[in-house]
Amino acid sequence: MSDSGKRVLLGVTGGIAAYKSCELVRLLGREGARVRVVLTESATRFVTPLTFQALSGNPVRVDLFDEAHESAMGHIELARWAEQLVVAPATADFIARLAHGHADDLLTTLCLASEAPLLIAPAMNHRMWLHPATRENVALLESRGVEFVGPEAGEQACGESGPGRMSEPEEILGRILSGPGLFAGRRVMVTAGPTREPLDPVRYLSNRSSGKMGFALAHAFAREGAEVTLVTGPVSLPTPAGVQRVDVETALEMREAVLDAVSGQDLFVGCAAVADYRPERREDTKIKKSSDILELRMRRNPDILAEVAALPDGPFTVGFAAETGGLLQYARRKLEVKGVDMIAANRVGEGAGFEVDQNALEVIWKGGRQSLPFQDKATLAQRLVELIASVEGKD
Ligand code: PMT
């Protein structure tokens, strides 16, 4: 990496992962970045300002009303100085205060006063990370263009296990110094979520897809600089920052939305759990209970992925395969039968694949195969995007 001289303002908040930020400062210095560190009051209980001062070679600030520091470089000047803001680790409390526009300490004030891009590396107990309040605060910040790296799943300092560990300093460094992104200037279409196939005005057939995997992919592509169109079935997830979203309900509507916008796309990723069949008839009025057995006649839905793959001059196509068994065998068949460039296969059922926050993938393409181990869907999506970039580039 060669982004030497980048002016990085590192905020450290009060969590046990603060010790890892010392290594981040060291790595940034090694890359030639100029680093200034701001600690919150509670961060000073974990690592002293002196440690960061020694590592960064610059005075460290904690207090908004510090007269000596303000006369040397005022906080507004510091906000202007920064080319990149990074907060690592970021606690749930810091994320909440930032999401709601508080400026009650030096770090939140700097985040509001600076126009530099902001990267946040959260670290907290997994229940706090998964709490609806934190989820909403993160979504709100993402919708304003704030980027997140991690957290990773694994064993935590509190002895529990789950998503909440701060990403490793090397990964945060990579995100700080990365260039325009693996898919800069490229157009990517992603499908996500389930489809709903109506039986009558109040009932439908559907599946357990939450949209989490597809939304994580759309987010990862956008972060890598792609212009992303996300065609999604009904889910309750916020739209990732910078992504253009098209909402649909049925498989036929999804097909229409995809075919309408697929021309000019460089890449198509079919992550949606599209219903293979739809009820042959949609009753105009609610179906009444008239007998013990109700027979439904179903009609096969068109295969959107296979249609996109068959387009002349179509995009590089990546399909998913959701299997309860025979993962690789069925994935290989899908690769061939659907004529796609790559298949990402996942095991589903009994708490796997659908709905949950973690997943694992077996990815196959004509010339190779790679296992992406069990991890949170955001990190897994990033890994899949990197793999697609390396395979598609050679195609
Ligand atoms: O949404 P989550 O809760 O996060 O769960 C993620 C997931 C399990 C839904 C996701 O990882 C996944 O596996 N998505 C594909 C689900 C699926 O429908 O798999 P399939 O094996 O039935 O279909 C194979 C491929 O063909 C898929 O790319 C699918 O989008 C596509 N397809 C299927 C049927 C159809 N009529 N048209 C299609 O395009």
PDB file of N, CA and C in Angstrom, residues 200-256:
ATOM      1  N   ASP A 200     -54.743 -15.698  -2.580  1.00  0.00           N
ATOM      2  CA  ASP A 200     -55.982 -14.924  -2.584  1.00  0.00           C
ATOM      3  C   ASP A 200     -55.635 -13.546  -2.029  1.00  0.00           C
ATOM      4  N   PRO A 201     -56.582 -12.643  -1.803  1.00  0.00           N
ATOM      5  CA  PRO A 201     -56.187 -11.276  -1.389  1.00  0.00           C
ATOM      6  C   PRO A 201     -55.456 -11.217  -0.044  1.00  0.00           C
ATOM      7  N   VAL A 202     -55.524 -12.268   0.776  1.00  0.00           N
ATOM      8  CA  VAL A 202     -54.894 -12.180   2.103  1.00  0.00           C
ATOM      9  C   VAL A 202     -53.807 -13.219   2.359  1.00  0.00           C
ATOM     10  N   ARG A 203     -53.636 -14.160   1.440  1.00  0.00           N
ATOM     11  CA  ARG A 203     -52.661 -15.237   1.704  1.00  0.00           C
ATOM     12  C   ARG A 203     -51.636 -15.341   0.578  1.00  0.00           C
ATOM     13  N   TYR A 204     -50.457 -15.819   0.971  1.00  0.00           N
ATOM     14  CA  TYR A 204     -49.433 -16.041  -0.047  1.00  0.00           C
ATOM     15  C   TYR A 204     -48.540 -17.204   0.372  1.00  0.00           C
ATOM     16  N   LEU A 205     -47.803 -17.730  -0.615  1.00  0.00           N
ATOM     17  CA  LEU A 205     -46.758 -18.731  -0.325  1.00  0.00           C
ATOM     18  C   LEU A 205     -45.418 -18.017  -0.412  1.00  0.00           C
ATOM     19  N   SER A 206     -44.536 -18.296   0.533  1.00  0.00           N
ATOM     20  CA  SER A 206     -43.243 -17.609   0.526  1.00  0.00           C
ATOM     21  C   SER A 206     -42.191 -18.493   1.196  1.00  0.00           C
ATOM     22  N   ASN A 207     -41.060 -17.928   1.581  1.00  0.00           N
ATOM     23  CA  ASN A 207     -40.020 -18.701   2.262  1.00  0.00           C
ATOM     24  C   ASN A 207     -39.356 -17.837   3.323  1.00  0.00           C
ATOM     25  N   ARG A 208     -38.354 -18.378   3.987  1.00  0.00           N
ATOM     26  CA  ARG A 208     -37.790 -17.719   5.171  1.00  0.00           C
ATOM     27  C   ARG A 208     -36.698 -16.700   4.874  1.00  0.00           C
ATOM     28  N   SER A 209     -36.444 -16.378   3.613  1.00  0.00           N
ATOM     29  CA  SER A 209     -35.343 -15.433   3.339  1.00  0.00           C
ATOM     30  C   SER A 209     -35.620 -14.080   3.981  1.00  0.00           C
ATOM     31  N   SER A 210     -34.613 -13.571   4.704  1.00  0.00           N
ATOM     32  CA  SER A 210     -34.734 -12.259   5.373  1.00  0.00           C
ATOM     33  C   SER A 210     -34.174 -11.144   4.516  1.00  0.00           C
ATOM     34  N   GLY A 211     -33.389 -11.508   3.488  1.00  0.00           N
ATOM     35  CA  GLY A 211     -32.722 -10.498   2.664  1.00  0.00           C
ATOM     36  C   GLY A 211     -31.342 -10.114   3.189  1.00  0.00           C
ATOM     37  N   LYS A 212     -30.958 -10.643   4.372  1.00  0.00           N
ATOM     38  CA  LYS A 212     -29.698 -10.194   5.000  1.00  0.00           C
ATOM     39  C   LYS A 212     -28.478 -10.452   4.100  1.00  0.00           C
ATOM     40  N   MET A 213     -28.449 -11.662   3.497  1.00  0.00           N
ATOM     41  CA  MET A 213     -27.274 -12.006   2.672  1.00  0.00           C
ATOM     42  C   MET A 213     -27.205 -11.097   1.436  1.00  0.00           C
ATOM     43  N   GLY A 214     -28.337 -10.926   0.756  1.00  0.00           N
ATOM     44  CA  GLY A 214     -28.355 -10.098  -0.458  1.00  0.00           C
ATOM     45  C   GLY A 214     -28.073  -8.634  -0.155  1.00  0.00           C
ATOM     46  N   PHE A 215     -28.612  -8.131   0.963  1.00  0.00           N
ATOM     47  CA  PHE A 215     -28.371  -6.731   1.322  1.00  0.00           C
ATOM     48  C   PHE A 215     -26.896  -6.528   1.695  1.00  0.00           C
ATOM     49  N   ALA A 216     -26.331  -7.527   2.382  1.00  0.00           N
ATOM     50  CA  ALA A 216     -24.911  -7.423   2.749  1.00  0.00           C
ATOM     51  C   ALA A 216     -24.052  -7.382   1.482  1.00  0.00           C
ATOM     52  N   LEU A 217     -24.455  -8.154   0.472  1.00  0.00           N
ATOM     53  CA  LEU A 217     -23.703  -8.148  -0.789  1.00  0.00           C
ATOM     54  C   LEU A 217     -23.824  -6.802  -1.489  1.00  0.00           C
ATOM     55  N   ALA A 218     -25.060  -6.281  -1.537  1.00  0.00           N
ATOM     56  CA  ALA A 218     -25.268  -4.976  -2.185  1.00  0.00           C
ATOM     57  C   ALA A 218     -24.404  -3.924  -1.498  1.00  0.00           C
ATOM     58  N   HIS A 219     -24.366  -3.988  -0.159  1.00  0.00           N
ATOM     59  CA  HIS A 219     -23.576  -3.035   0.614  1.00  0.00           C
ATOM     60  C   HIS A 219     -22.089  -3.182   0.297  1.00  0.00           C
ATOM     61  N   ALA A 220     -21.623  -4.424   0.257  1.00  0.00           N
ATOM     62  CA  ALA A 220     -20.194  -4.668   0.008  1.00  0.00           C
ATOM     63  C   ALA A 220     -19.801  -4.186  -1.397  1.00  0.00           C
ATOM     64  N   PHE A 221     -20.652  -4.446  -2.395  1.00  0.00           N
ATOM     65  CA  PHE A 221     -20.342  -3.965  -3.750  1.00  0.00           C
ATOM     66  C   PHE A 221     -20.299  -2.435  -3.787  1.00  0.00           C
ATOM     67  N   ALA A 222     -21.255  -1.794  -3.104  1.00  0.00           N
ATOM     68  CA  ALA A 222     -21.291  -0.326  -3.096  1.00  0.00           C
ATOM     69  C   ALA A 222     -20.027   0.224  -2.443  1.00  0.00           C
ATOM     70  N   ARG A 223     -19.605  -0.428  -1.355  1.00  0.00           N
ATOM     71  CA  ARG A 223     -18.386   0.010  -0.678  1.00  0.00           C
ATOM     72  C   ARG A 223     -17.172  -0.135  -1.577  1.00  0.00           C
ATOM     73  N   GLU A 224     -17.240  -1.101  -2.494  1.00  0.00           N
ATOM     74  CA  GLU A 224     -16.121  -1.302  -3.421  1.00  0.00           C
ATOM     75  C   GLU A 224     -16.285  -0.444  -4.666  1.00  0.00           C
ATOM     76  N   GLY A 225     -17.162   0.527  -4.596  1.00  0.00           N
ATOM     77  CA  GLY A 225     -17.236   1.534  -5.658  1.00  0.00           C
ATOM     78  C   GLY A 225     -18.237   1.252  -6.766  1.00  0.00           C
ATOM     79  N   ALA A 226     -18.977   0.110  -6.674  1.00  0.00           N
ATOM     80  CA  ALA A 226     -19.916  -0.224  -7.760  1.00  0.00           C
ATOM     81  C   ALA A 226     -21.171   0.638  -7.692  1.00  0.00           C
ATOM     82  N   GLU A 227     -21.791   0.799  -8.859  1.00  0.00           N
ATOM     83  CA  GLU A 227     -23.123   1.409  -8.904  1.00  0.00           C
ATOM     84  C   GLU A 227     -24.097   0.236  -8.775  1.00  0.00           C
ATOM     85  N   VAL A 228     -24.796   0.142  -7.646  1.00  0.00           N
ATOM     86  CA  VAL A 228     -25.537  -1.084  -7.334  1.00  0.00           C
ATOM     87  C   VAL A 228     -27.050  -0.897  -7.450  1.00  0.00           C
ATOM     88  N   THR A 229     -27.694  -1.825  -8.173  1.00  0.00           N
ATOM     89  CA  THR A 229     -29.159  -1.888  -8.195  1.00  0.00           C
ATOM     90  C   THR A 229     -29.555  -3.132  -7.415  1.00  0.00           C
ATOM     91  N   LEU A 230     -30.395  -2.936  -6.421  1.00  0.00           N
ATOM     92  CA  LEU A 230     -30.815  -4.052  -5.558  1.00  0.00           C
ATOM     93  C   LEU A 230     -32.301  -4.305  -5.788  1.00  0.00           C
ATOM     94  N   VAL A 231     -32.607  -5.460  -6.387  1.00  0.00           N
ATOM     95  CA  VAL A 231     -34.011  -5.812  -6.614  1.00  0.00           C
ATOM     96  C   VAL A 231     -34.405  -6.752  -5.486  1.00  0.00           C
ATOM     97  N   THR A 232     -35.349  -6.328  -4.675  1.00  0.00           N
ATOM     98  CA  THR A 232     -35.628  -7.124  -3.477  1.00  0.00           C
ATOM     99  C   THR A 232     -37.098  -7.451  -3.286  1.00  0.00           C
ATOM    100  N   GLY A 233     -37.312  -8.666  -2.796  1.00  0.00           N
ATOM    101  CA  GLY A 233     -38.645  -9.060  -2.350  1.00  0.00           C
ATOM    102  C   GLY A 233     -38.924  -8.391  -1.011  1.00  0.00           C
ATOM    103  N   PRO A 234     -40.104  -8.677  -0.410  1.00  0.00           N
ATOM    104  CA  PRO A 234     -40.477  -7.997   0.829  1.00  0.00           C
ATOM    105  C   PRO A 234     -39.590  -8.387   2.020  1.00  0.00           C
ATOM    106  N   VAL A 235     -38.847  -7.419   2.533  1.00  0.00           N
ATOM    107  CA  VAL A 235     -37.988  -7.634   3.713  1.00  0.00           C
ATOM    108  C   VAL A 235     -38.091  -6.382   4.570  1.00  0.00           C
ATOM    109  N   SER A 236     -37.662  -6.488   5.831  1.00  0.00           N
ATOM    110  CA  SER A 236     -37.679  -5.269   6.646  1.00  0.00           C
ATOM    111  C   SER A 236     -36.251  -4.854   6.969  1.00  0.00           C
ATOM    112  N   LEU A 237     -35.517  -4.458   5.947  1.00  0.00           N
ATOM    113  CA  LEU A 237     -34.124  -4.029   6.126  1.00  0.00           C
ATOM    114  C   LEU A 237     -33.968  -2.645   5.507  1.00  0.00           C
ATOM    115  N   PRO A 238     -33.115  -1.797   6.116  1.00  0.00           N
ATOM    116  CA  PRO A 238     -32.874  -0.484   5.506  1.00  0.00           C
ATOM    117  C   PRO A 238     -32.016  -0.633   4.249  1.00  0.00           C
ATOM    118  N   THR A 239     -32.183   0.283   3.317  1.00  0.00           N
ATOM    119  CA  THR A 239     -31.399   0.234   2.073  1.00  0.00           C
ATOM    120  C   THR A 239     -29.956   0.629   2.379  1.00  0.00           C
ATOM    121  N   PRO A 240     -28.981  -0.180   1.953  1.00  0.00           N
ATOM    122  CA  PRO A 240     -27.584   0.198   2.205  1.00  0.00           C
ATOM    123  C   PRO A 240     -27.245   1.518   1.500  1.00  0.00           C
ATOM    124  N   ALA A 241     -26.326   2.272   2.111  1.00  0.00           N
ATOM    125  CA  ALA A 241     -25.958   3.589   1.573  1.00  0.00           C
ATOM    126  C   ALA A 241     -25.494   3.468   0.127  1.00  0.00           C
ATOM    127  N   GLY A 242     -25.966   4.360  -0.704  1.00  0.00           N
ATOM    128  CA  GLY A 242     -25.494   4.448  -2.079  1.00  0.00           C
ATOM    129  C   GLY A 242     -26.064   3.389  -3.006  1.00  0.00           C
ATOM    130  N   VAL A 243     -27.065   2.639  -2.541  1.00  0.00           N
ATOM    131  CA  VAL A 243     -27.630   1.557  -3.356  1.00  0.00           C
ATOM    132  C   VAL A 243     -29.005   1.962  -3.872  1.00  0.00           C
ATOM    133  N   GLN A 244     -29.246   1.677  -5.156  1.00  0.00           N
ATOM    134  CA  GLN A 244     -30.565   1.975  -5.706  1.00  0.00           C
ATOM    135  C   GLN A 244     -31.455   0.744  -5.541  1.00  0.00           C
ATOM    136  N   ARG A 245     -32.587   0.911  -4.862  1.00  0.00           N
ATOM    137  CA  ARG A 245     -33.417  -0.240  -4.484  1.00  0.00           C
ATOM    138  C   ARG A 245     -34.712  -0.293  -5.282  1.00  0.00           C
ATOM    139  N   VAL A 246     -35.054  -1.493  -5.761  1.00  0.00           N
ATOM    140  CA  VAL A 246     -36.328  -1.693  -6.460  1.00  0.00           C
ATOM    141  C   VAL A 246     -37.089  -2.761  -5.668  1.00  0.00           C
ATOM    142  N   ASP A 247     -38.266  -2.414  -5.157  1.00  0.00           N
ATOM    143  CA  ASP A 247     -39.057  -3.374  -4.369  1.00  0.00           C
ATOM    144  C   ASP A 247     -40.049  -4.111  -5.249  1.00  0.00           C
ATOM    145  N   VAL A 248     -40.077  -5.432  -5.086  1.00  0.00           N
ATOM    146  CA  VAL A 248     -41.040  -6.251  -5.823  1.00  0.00           C
ATOM    147  C   VAL A 248     -41.672  -7.239  -4.850  1.00  0.00           C
ATOM    148  N   GLU A 249     -42.697  -7.936  -5.338  1.00  0.00           N
ATOM    149  CA  GLU A 249     -43.325  -8.911  -4.453  1.00  0.00           C
ATOM    150  C   GLU A 249     -43.232 -10.332  -5.023  1.00  0.00           C
ATOM    151  N   THR A 250     -43.675 -10.516  -6.246  1.00  0.00           N
ATOM    152  CA  THR A 250     -43.727 -11.881  -6.786  1.00  0.00           C
ATOM    153  C   THR A 250     -42.501 -12.185  -7.662  1.00  0.00           C
ATOM    154  N   ALA A 251     -42.355 -13.471  -8.006  1.00  0.00           N
ATOM    155  CA  ALA A 251     -41.256 -13.876  -8.883  1.00  0.00           C
ATOM    156  C   ALA A 251     -41.404 -13.217 -10.253  1.00  0.00           C
ATOM    157  N   LEU A 252     -42.657 -13.115 -10.740  1.00  0.00           N
ATOM    158  CA  LEU A 252     -42.853 -12.504 -12.060  1.00  0.00           C
ATOM    159  C   LEU A 252     -42.473 -11.021 -12.029  1.00  0.00           C
ATOM    160  N   GLU A 253     -42.800 -10.346 -10.905  1.00  0.00           N
ATOM    161  CA  GLU A 253     -42.411  -8.929 -10.782  1.00  0.00           C
ATOM    162  C   GLU A 253     -40.889  -8.798 -10.694  1.00  0.00           C
ATOM    163  N   MET A 254     -40.262  -9.754  -9.977  1.00  0.00           N
ATOM    164  CA  MET A 254     -38.795  -9.691  -9.862  1.00  0.00           C
ATOM    165  C   MET A 254     -38.159  -9.882 -11.238  1.00  0.00           C
ATOM    166  N   ARG A 255     -38.698 -10.828 -12.004  1.00  0.00           N
ATOM    167  CA  ARG A 255     -38.168 -11.073 -13.346  1.00  0.00           C
ATOM    168  C   ARG A 255     -38.268  -9.803 -14.190  1.00  0.00           C
ATOM    169  N   GLU A 256     -39.441  -9.150 -14.125  1.00  0.00           N
ATOM    170  CA  GLU A 256     -39.660  -7.953 -14.935  1.00  0.00           C
ATOM    171  C   GLU A 256     -38.671  -6.838 -14.522  1.00  0.00           C
TER     172      GLU A 256
END
